[in-house]
Amino acid sequence: MKSYISNSQLIQNLSIRDLTDPDQGAHAMQLLLTAVVENLTHMWNTDTDVLRLGAVVPVQDNYDKLGFDADAVTRDRRYSRYLGPNVMLRSHTSAYIPWILQQMDDASDVDRLVVLPGRVYRRDAIDRTHVGAPHQVDLWRLVSRPDLTDQDLSAMIESVVRSVLPDAEWRAVPADHPYTRGGHQIDVRIGDAWMELAECGSISPQLLQRSGLDPTRWSGLALGMGLDRALMLRKGIDDIRLLRAEDPRIRSQMLHLERWQPVSYMPPVRRDISVVVHESIDGELLGDAIRTALDGDGELLESVELLSVTTYDDLPDAARVRLGLGSNQVNALIRITLRPIGRTLTDREANLLRDRVYRAVHIGPASELIDGRVLLDGRSADDERQNP
């Protein structure tokens, strides 16, 4: 059974600024994207279409027409945001590729770079490198001849890597995608570690055929890249929240591609929370529930960690009774780290945020607030004493 987002959640998601869109204000992400596109266009001397299309798409376009299996894990509710059984917020900008391919005239003469930038929507963990609405770009070269080769794909990879990280060492690791053949994950070396930058491959003949194009006459290249990570690597940023920060010292640095110059950070405030949750809980579901509950205040959270999970069978009877734990529930210990960017956080603010997180994820009958009060079936301890 899929979980559908509410109208308020839909509005909340669609109201997030798209940093790739110049109409929504200047940002370094646009400079990075422009460099990538201009270098590919110059190398190939192609026509280029930059398309900004709606975020709400048919599930068929997001998954089925791209060749995803019916039981693919990416379809699970913990990763995707469904509005209903047949409609969703796109989980990748590739969702519009089937529609674009279907607009092509099989008899036409085409050599075109299609650029699809924008936000995508996922249920994701809360930490310094993940958000629920990251930015992505799909770069697809569509050619009405069958002669694009692995060498053309390598040249595309080289151009994109050099546009993002001019001096970086890179490698291509084999990877499977339902809409490409000869797929690769592109990693770049950052210090002593390899970091994923993009995924790519040649367009699958099956995708072309499903879209009404003759795979013996058409070929193409496909590359998808997360723009938040690309910009963070380019500027040397280690906290994704900085990309949207309103602090003038930070915001001014998000208007160019020069290296990030750190500003003073406030000390972190941590709160550990013991809650009753469903046994299927994980970082993605936690992150989504908390982001929804906090709305704009979610930017105050640096991370949410699932420290431990204790099952019903592993708890003593007294603890089960105290928590009101059901047989299909677990006791989870969660650590939230609060660290506002550009201002201090009072103890009262931290406690109120802790309680909002608690209420967002706790499903047990008894709730413990930060000040020690216990709520039973919606009534406070004082109410219990006055109205036994």
Tab-separated table of C-alpha atoms in Angstrom:
chain	number	residue	atom	x	y	z
A	1	MET	CA	0.000	0.000	0.000
A	2	LYS	CA	1.423	3.368	-1.011
A	3	SER	CA	1.363	6.434	1.243
A	4	TYR	CA	0.019	9.591	-0.410
A	5	ILE	CA	1.131	13.078	0.532
A	6	SER	CA	-1.454	15.612	1.677
A	7	ASN	CA	-2.379	18.852	-0.101
A	8	SER	CA	-0.441	20.839	2.489
A	9	GLN	CA	2.625	18.651	1.910
A	10	LEU	CA	2.257	19.156	-1.834
A	11	ILE	CA	2.110	22.935	-1.426
A	12	GLN	CA	5.090	22.803	0.944
A	13	ASN	CA	7.145	20.846	-1.605
A	14	LEU	CA	6.220	22.973	-4.612
A	15	SER	CA	6.954	26.229	-2.779
A	16	ILE	CA	10.662	25.421	-2.339
A	17	ARG	CA	12.841	27.704	-4.461
A	18	ASP	CA	14.444	26.111	-7.521
A	19	LEU	CA	18.077	27.229	-7.400
A	20	THR	CA	18.605	26.284	-11.061
A	21	ASP	CA	15.979	28.774	-12.284
A	22	PRO	CA	17.214	32.349	-12.982
A	23	ASP	CA	13.622	33.611	-12.698
A	24	GLN	CA	13.731	32.701	-8.997
A	25	GLY	CA	16.937	34.637	-8.309
A	26	ALA	CA	20.629	34.309	-9.143
A	27	HIS	CA	22.631	31.426	-7.700
A	28	ALA	CA	25.988	29.738	-8.269
A	29	MET	CA	24.161	26.550	-9.263
A	30	GLN	CA	23.049	28.312	-12.434
A	31	LEU	CA	26.639	29.238	-13.281
A	32	LEU	CA	27.714	25.631	-12.862
A	33	LEU	CA	24.859	24.335	-14.995
A	34	THR	CA	25.565	26.928	-17.707
A	35	ALA	CA	29.227	25.868	-17.876
A	36	VAL	CA	28.259	22.200	-18.266
A	37	VAL	CA	25.722	22.906	-21.021
A	38	GLU	CA	27.840	25.399	-22.939
A	39	ASN	CA	30.845	23.075	-23.017
A	40	LEU	CA	28.775	20.165	-24.331
A	41	THR	CA	27.067	22.370	-26.910
A	42	HIS	CA	30.416	23.701	-28.111
A	43	MET	CA	31.963	20.215	-28.302
A	44	TRP	CA	29.052	18.718	-30.258
A	45	ASN	CA	27.848	21.836	-32.119
A	46	THR	CA	24.276	20.717	-31.424
A	47	ASP	CA	20.921	22.374	-31.003
A	48	THR	CA	20.172	22.711	-27.294
A	49	ASP	CA	16.788	22.724	-25.565
A	50	VAL	CA	16.616	23.665	-21.873
A	51	LEU	CA	13.207	22.520	-20.650
A	52	ARG	CA	11.685	23.391	-17.267
A	53	LEU	CA	8.663	21.169	-16.882
A	54	GLY	CA	6.166	20.600	-14.084
A	55	ALA	CA	7.050	18.571	-11.010
A	56	VAL	CA	3.843	16.505	-10.997
A	57	VAL	CA	4.117	13.547	-13.376
A	58	PRO	CA	2.299	10.283	-14.141
A	59	VAL	CA	3.765	7.299	-12.302
A	60	GLN	CA	3.990	5.598	-15.693
A	61	ASP	CA	6.372	8.275	-16.994
A	62	ASN	CA	8.485	8.308	-13.833
A	63	TYR	CA	8.895	4.522	-13.748
A	64	ASP	CA	7.097	2.256	-16.234
A	65	LYS	CA	7.978	3.955	-19.529
A	66	LEU	CA	11.620	4.225	-18.436
A	67	GLY	CA	11.752	0.467	-17.926
A	68	PHE	CA	11.709	0.175	-14.121
A	69	ASP	CA	10.524	-3.207	-12.876
A	70	ALA	CA	7.161	-3.324	-11.133
A	71	ASP	CA	8.875	-4.382	-7.889
A	72	ALA	CA	11.821	-1.935	-8.115
A	73	VAL	CA	12.757	-0.732	-4.630
A	74	THR	CA	12.845	2.888	-5.801
A	75	ARG	CA	9.033	2.756	-6.157
A	76	ASP	CA	8.640	2.149	-2.415
A	77	ARG	CA	6.835	4.836	-0.427
A	78	ARG	CA	9.946	5.460	1.644
A	79	TYR	CA	11.658	6.867	-1.439
A	80	SER	CA	8.861	8.367	-3.567
A	81	ARG	CA	6.179	10.988	-2.974
A	82	TYR	CA	2.862	9.802	-4.385
A	83	LEU	CA	-0.142	12.099	-4.793
A	84	GLY	CA	-2.369	9.169	-5.719
A	85	PRO	CA	-2.184	5.758	-7.387
A	86	ASN	CA	-1.257	7.190	-10.794
A	87	VAL	CA	0.392	10.558	-10.055
A	88	MET	CA	3.495	11.575	-8.121
A	89	LEU	CA	6.115	14.252	-7.608
A	90	ARG	CA	8.948	13.297	-9.948
A	91	SER	CA	11.774	11.427	-8.255
A	92	HIS	CA	14.164	12.259	-11.109
A	93	THR	CA	14.182	14.703	-14.021
A	94	SER	CA	14.356	11.709	-16.379
A	95	ALA	CA	10.585	11.415	-15.881
A	96	TYR	CA	9.957	13.634	-18.917
A	97	ILE	CA	12.241	11.725	-21.284
A	98	PRO	CA	9.551	9.277	-22.532
A	99	TRP	CA	7.276	12.208	-23.395
A	100	ILE	CA	10.123	14.049	-25.158
A	101	LEU	CA	11.064	10.990	-27.193
A	102	GLN	CA	7.452	10.507	-28.213
A	103	GLN	CA	7.424	14.029	-29.683
A	104	MET	CA	10.225	13.132	-32.099
A	105	ASP	CA	9.391	12.440	-35.732
A	106	ASP	CA	10.997	9.110	-36.553
A	107	ALA	CA	11.772	10.374	-40.061
A	108	SER	CA	13.257	13.725	-38.967
A	109	ASP	CA	16.936	14.766	-38.941
A	110	VAL	CA	17.933	15.426	-35.326
A	111	ASP	CA	21.095	16.111	-33.332
A	112	ARG	CA	19.937	17.740	-30.143
A	113	LEU	CA	21.032	18.171	-26.528
A	114	VAL	CA	18.013	18.098	-24.205
A	115	VAL	CA	18.648	19.669	-20.790
A	116	LEU	CA	16.172	18.980	-17.973
A	117	PRO	CA	17.112	20.817	-14.750
A	118	GLY	CA	15.093	21.299	-11.585
A	119	ARG	CA	14.080	19.945	-8.217
A	120	VAL	CA	13.193	16.312	-7.635
A	121	TYR	CA	11.336	14.972	-4.629
A	122	ARG	CA	12.335	12.096	-2.377
A	123	ARG	CA	11.895	10.895	1.159
A	124	ASP	CA	15.405	11.138	2.516
A	125	ALA	CA	17.444	11.135	5.691
A	126	ILE	CA	18.381	14.388	7.427
A	127	ASP	CA	22.109	15.053	7.507
A	128	ARG	CA	24.697	17.466	6.100
A	129	THR	CA	24.485	16.084	2.546
A	130	HIS	CA	20.809	15.193	1.994
A	131	VAL	CA	17.585	17.146	1.509
A	132	GLY	CA	14.090	16.075	0.535
A	133	ALA	CA	13.999	18.192	-2.650
A	134	PRO	CA	17.468	18.086	-4.245
A	135	HIS	CA	18.344	19.559	-7.650
A	136	GLN	CA	19.129	17.360	-10.615
A	137	VAL	CA	19.855	17.768	-14.299
A	138	ASP	CA	19.367	15.252	-17.077
A	139	LEU	CA	21.530	15.739	-20.177
A	140	TRP	CA	20.387	13.645	-23.155
A	141	ARG	CA	21.922	13.840	-26.608
A	142	LEU	CA	19.404	12.550	-29.169
A	143	VAL	CA	20.663	11.740	-32.661
A	144	SER	CA	18.737	10.412	-35.672
A	145	ARG	CA	21.585	8.112	-36.680
A	146	PRO	CA	22.809	4.909	-35.029
A	147	ASP	CA	26.516	5.690	-34.764
A	148	LEU	CA	27.104	7.204	-31.301
A	149	THR	CA	29.751	5.087	-29.543
A	150	ASP	CA	31.376	4.451	-26.178
A	151	GLN	CA	34.037	6.980	-27.215
A	152	ASP	CA	31.315	9.617	-27.540
A	153	LEU	CA	30.101	8.722	-24.050
A	154	SER	CA	33.648	9.031	-22.651
A	155	ALA	CA	33.988	12.456	-24.258
A	156	MET	CA	30.703	13.510	-22.642
A	157	ILE	CA	31.897	12.343	-19.234
A	158	GLU	CA	35.196	14.165	-19.637
A	159	SER	CA	33.446	17.395	-20.611
A	160	VAL	CA	31.000	17.286	-17.690
A	161	VAL	CA	33.683	16.445	-15.112
A	162	ARG	CA	35.974	19.216	-16.387
A	163	SER	CA	33.086	21.698	-16.270
A	164	VAL	CA	32.364	20.881	-12.633
A	165	LEU	CA	35.847	20.079	-11.295
A	166	PRO	CA	38.497	21.166	-13.827
A	167	ASP	CA	41.408	19.322	-12.201
A	168	ALA	CA	39.674	16.265	-10.782
A	169	GLU	CA	40.649	12.660	-11.402
A	170	TRP	CA	37.634	10.577	-12.392
A	171	ARG	CA	36.660	6.986	-12.998
A	172	ALA	CA	33.700	5.206	-14.617
A	173	VAL	CA	32.306	2.253	-12.671
A	174	PRO	CA	29.792	-0.090	-14.379
A	175	ALA	CA	26.223	0.543	-13.234
A	176	ASP	CA	22.802	-0.699	-14.337
A	177	HIS	CA	19.970	1.637	-15.345
A	178	PRO	CA	16.728	0.426	-16.943
A	179	TYR	CA	16.859	3.145	-19.631
A	180	THR	CA	20.521	2.841	-20.710
A	181	ARG	CA	22.951	0.211	-21.938
A	182	GLY	CA	26.616	0.241	-21.001
A	183	GLY	CA	25.728	2.303	-17.934
A	184	HIS	CA	28.309	3.831	-15.604
A	185	GLN	CA	28.554	5.652	-12.303
A	186	ILE	CA	31.004	8.550	-12.524
A	187	ASP	CA	33.174	9.063	-9.443
A	188	VAL	CA	35.648	11.858	-8.772
A	189	ARG	CA	38.557	11.721	-6.365
A	190	ILE	CA	38.253	14.190	-3.483
A	191	GLY	CA	41.311	13.878	-1.275
A	192	ASP	CA	41.709	10.172	-0.563
A	193	ALA	CA	38.071	9.289	-1.262
A	194	TRP	CA	35.986	8.639	-4.371
A	195	MET	CA	32.714	10.563	-4.535
A	196	GLU	CA	29.845	9.882	-6.913
A	197	LEU	CA	29.185	12.786	-9.302
A	198	ALA	CA	26.856	11.432	-12.004
A	199	GLU	CA	25.440	8.386	-13.760
A	200	CYS	CA	25.328	7.856	-17.512
A	201	GLY	CA	25.060	5.467	-20.426
A	202	SER	CA	23.903	5.066	-24.007
A	203	ILE	CA	20.159	5.297	-24.531
A	204	SER	CA	18.544	1.875	-24.349
A	205	PRO	CA	17.232	0.549	-27.698
A	206	GLN	CA	14.176	-0.703	-25.785
A	207	LEU	CA	13.395	2.835	-24.562
A	208	LEU	CA	13.692	4.167	-28.115
A	209	GLN	CA	11.418	1.430	-29.403
A	210	ARG	CA	8.802	1.972	-26.666
A	211	SER	CA	8.825	5.670	-27.623
A	212	GLY	CA	8.127	4.974	-31.299
A	213	LEU	CA	11.686	5.503	-32.577
A	214	ASP	CA	13.553	2.971	-34.683
A	215	PRO	CA	16.620	1.861	-32.627
A	216	THR	CA	18.419	0.889	-35.842
A	217	ARG	CA	18.192	4.521	-36.930
A	218	TRP	CA	18.436	6.444	-33.644
A	219	SER	CA	21.019	6.558	-30.847
A	220	GLY	CA	21.827	8.791	-27.938
A	221	LEU	CA	23.645	9.454	-24.677
A	222	ALA	CA	22.141	10.045	-21.240
A	223	LEU	CA	23.739	11.578	-18.139
A	224	GLY	CA	22.091	12.503	-14.856
A	225	MET	CA	23.812	14.575	-12.177
A	226	GLY	CA	22.871	15.861	-8.721
A	227	LEU	CA	23.542	19.590	-8.832
A	228	ASP	CA	23.618	20.132	-5.063
A	229	ARG	CA	26.493	17.669	-4.672
A	230	ALA	CA	28.256	18.997	-7.794
A	231	LEU	CA	28.171	22.554	-6.450
A	232	MET	CA	29.241	21.451	-2.973
A	233	LEU	CA	32.241	19.635	-4.448
A	234	ARG	CA	33.127	22.597	-6.662
A	235	LYS	CA	33.049	25.110	-3.799
A	236	GLY	CA	34.272	22.800	-1.013
A	237	ILE	CA	31.054	23.015	1.027
A	238	ASP	CA	30.281	20.325	3.619
A	239	ASP	CA	26.751	21.335	4.667
A	240	ILE	CA	23.993	21.320	2.050
A	241	ARG	CA	21.957	23.857	4.039
A	242	LEU	CA	24.496	26.530	3.111
A	243	LEU	CA	23.203	26.531	-0.470
A	244	ARG	CA	19.988	28.194	0.713
A	245	ALA	CA	21.235	30.139	3.739
A	246	GLU	CA	19.995	33.734	4.109
A	247	ASP	CA	22.957	34.932	6.199
A	248	PRO	CA	24.523	37.712	4.046
A	249	ARG	CA	28.030	36.324	4.694
A	250	ILE	CA	26.932	33.047	3.141
A	251	ARG	CA	24.425	34.235	0.551
A	252	SER	CA	27.019	36.468	-1.128
A	253	GLN	CA	29.257	33.402	-1.624
A	254	MET	CA	26.435	31.579	-3.436
A	255	LEU	CA	26.666	33.989	-6.366
A	256	HIS	CA	29.985	32.713	-7.753
A	257	LEU	CA	31.979	29.492	-8.173
A	258	GLU	CA	35.000	30.469	-6.077
A	259	ARG	CA	35.975	28.258	-3.131
A	260	TRP	CA	33.876	28.521	-0.009
A	261	GLN	CA	35.302	30.753	2.720
A	262	PRO	CA	33.991	29.393	6.055
A	263	VAL	CA	32.101	31.689	8.403
A	264	SER	CA	31.772	31.190	12.154
A	265	TYR	CA	29.269	28.501	13.130
A	266	MET	CA	27.105	28.346	16.212
A	267	PRO	CA	27.797	25.382	18.550
A	268	PRO	CA	25.497	22.382	18.046
A	269	VAL	CA	22.632	21.613	20.427
A	270	ARG	CA	21.783	17.924	20.771
A	271	ARG	CA	18.693	16.216	22.130
A	272	ASP	CA	18.213	12.438	22.465
A	273	ILE	CA	14.636	11.189	22.185
A	274	SER	CA	13.176	7.792	23.077
A	275	VAL	CA	10.070	7.113	20.986
A	276	VAL	CA	7.687	4.360	19.969
A	277	VAL	CA	7.628	3.871	16.195
A	278	HIS	CA	6.553	1.242	13.690
A	279	GLU	CA	8.984	-1.615	13.187
A	280	SER	CA	9.592	-0.571	9.540
A	281	ILE	CA	11.177	2.754	10.572
A	282	ASP	CA	14.386	3.892	8.881
A	283	GLY	CA	16.319	7.091	8.253
A	284	GLU	CA	14.313	8.021	5.157
A	285	LEU	CA	10.913	7.706	6.834
A	286	LEU	CA	12.155	9.555	9.905
A	287	GLY	CA	13.594	12.356	7.804
A	288	ASP	CA	10.402	12.775	5.780
A	289	ALA	CA	8.124	12.861	8.848
A	290	ILE	CA	10.328	15.394	10.615
A	291	ARG	CA	10.742	17.667	7.570
A	292	THR	CA	6.973	17.717	7.121
A	293	ALA	CA	6.340	18.536	10.787
A	294	LEU	CA	8.937	21.308	11.011
A	295	ASP	CA	8.285	22.828	7.563
A	296	GLY	CA	10.542	25.909	7.277
A	297	ASP	CA	12.119	25.261	10.666
A	298	GLY	CA	13.648	22.071	9.278
A	299	GLU	CA	16.656	24.152	8.234
A	300	LEU	CA	17.592	24.376	11.925
A	301	LEU	CA	18.311	20.624	11.960
A	302	GLU	CA	21.834	19.628	11.045
A	303	SER	CA	21.173	15.897	11.393
A	304	VAL	CA	18.840	13.218	12.718
A	305	GLU	CA	20.481	9.932	13.749
A	306	LEU	CA	18.777	6.650	14.526
A	307	LEU	CA	21.050	5.544	17.380
A	308	SER	CA	19.367	2.271	18.295
A	309	VAL	CA	16.212	0.220	17.798
A	310	THR	CA	14.913	-2.222	20.424
A	311	THR	CA	12.207	-4.657	19.389
A	312	TYR	CA	9.162	-5.683	21.376
A	313	ASP	CA	10.692	-9.078	22.157
A	314	ASP	CA	13.934	-7.536	23.437
A	315	LEU	CA	12.258	-5.234	25.965
A	316	PRO	CA	11.304	-6.336	29.494
A	317	ASP	CA	7.602	-6.431	30.333
A	318	ALA	CA	7.821	-3.338	32.524
A	319	ALA	CA	9.298	-1.270	29.702
A	320	ARG	CA	6.637	-2.479	27.254
A	321	VAL	CA	3.897	-1.436	29.650
A	322	ARG	CA	5.508	1.935	30.398
A	323	LEU	CA	5.916	2.704	26.698
A	324	GLY	CA	2.593	1.189	25.665
A	325	LEU	CA	4.509	-0.743	23.009
A	326	GLY	CA	2.596	-2.906	20.534
A	327	SER	CA	3.956	-6.169	19.100
A	328	ASN	CA	4.583	-4.554	15.684
A	329	GLN	CA	6.311	-1.514	17.205
A	330	VAL	CA	9.846	-0.775	18.395
A	331	ASN	CA	11.493	1.591	20.821
A	332	ALA	CA	13.872	3.876	18.911
A	333	LEU	CA	16.526	6.175	20.328
A	334	ILE	CA	16.934	9.205	18.069
A	335	ARG	CA	19.506	11.981	18.316
A	336	ILE	CA	18.699	15.349	16.777
A	337	THR	CA	21.462	17.886	16.276
A	338	LEU	CA	20.306	21.500	16.025
A	339	ARG	CA	22.677	24.063	14.571
A	340	PRO	CA	21.126	27.197	13.050
A	341	ILE	CA	23.133	28.941	10.370
A	342	GLY	CA	23.840	32.570	11.195
A	343	ARG	CA	22.170	32.861	14.631
A	344	THR	CA	22.083	31.374	18.107
A	345	LEU	CA	19.414	29.027	19.421
A	346	THR	CA	18.013	29.418	22.930
A	347	ASP	CA	17.395	26.434	25.194
A	348	ARG	CA	13.658	27.117	25.001
A	349	GLU	CA	13.723	27.103	21.192
A	350	ALA	CA	15.715	23.863	21.204
A	351	ASN	CA	13.259	22.257	23.617
A	352	LEU	CA	10.248	23.328	21.570
A	353	LEU	CA	11.826	21.950	18.403
A	354	ARG	CA	12.664	18.717	20.204
A	355	ASP	CA	9.007	18.374	21.235
A	356	ARG	CA	7.819	19.002	17.670
A	357	VAL	CA	10.132	16.278	16.404
A	358	TYR	CA	8.918	13.992	19.191
A	359	ARG	CA	5.269	14.473	18.276
A	360	ALA	CA	6.040	13.994	14.582
A	361	VAL	CA	7.455	10.483	15.012
A	362	HIS	CA	6.137	9.082	18.323
A	363	ILE	CA	3.064	6.825	18.021
A	364	GLY	CA	2.858	5.492	21.571
A	365	PRO	CA	-0.042	6.259	23.961
A	366	ALA	CA	2.177	8.102	26.479
A	367	SER	CA	4.388	11.036	25.500
A	368	GLU	CA	7.244	12.585	27.464
A	369	LEU	CA	7.949	16.226	26.776
A	370	ILE	CA	11.351	17.742	27.342
A	371	ASP	CA	10.320	19.379	30.630
A	372	GLY	CA	9.293	16.019	32.061
A	373	ARG	CA	5.510	16.296	31.758
A	374	VAL	CA	3.747	13.183	30.554
A	375	LEU	CA	0.741	13.307	28.249
A	376	LEU	CA	-1.771	10.422	28.456
A	377	ASP	CA	-4.326	10.204	25.648
A	378	GLY	CA	-3.958	13.923	25.007
A	379	ARG	CA	-4.304	14.980	28.690
A	380	SER	CA	-1.523	16.391	30.824
A	381	ALA	CA	-0.470	14.979	34.186
A	382	ASP	CA	-2.194	17.962	35.848
A	383	ASP	CA	-5.445	17.082	34.057
A	384	GLU	CA	-5.106	13.503	35.254
A	385	ARG	CA	-4.822	14.640	38.867
A	386	GLN	CA	-7.754	17.065	38.602
A	387	ASN	CA	-10.014	14.724	36.549
A	388	PRO	CA	-9.138	11.132	37.489
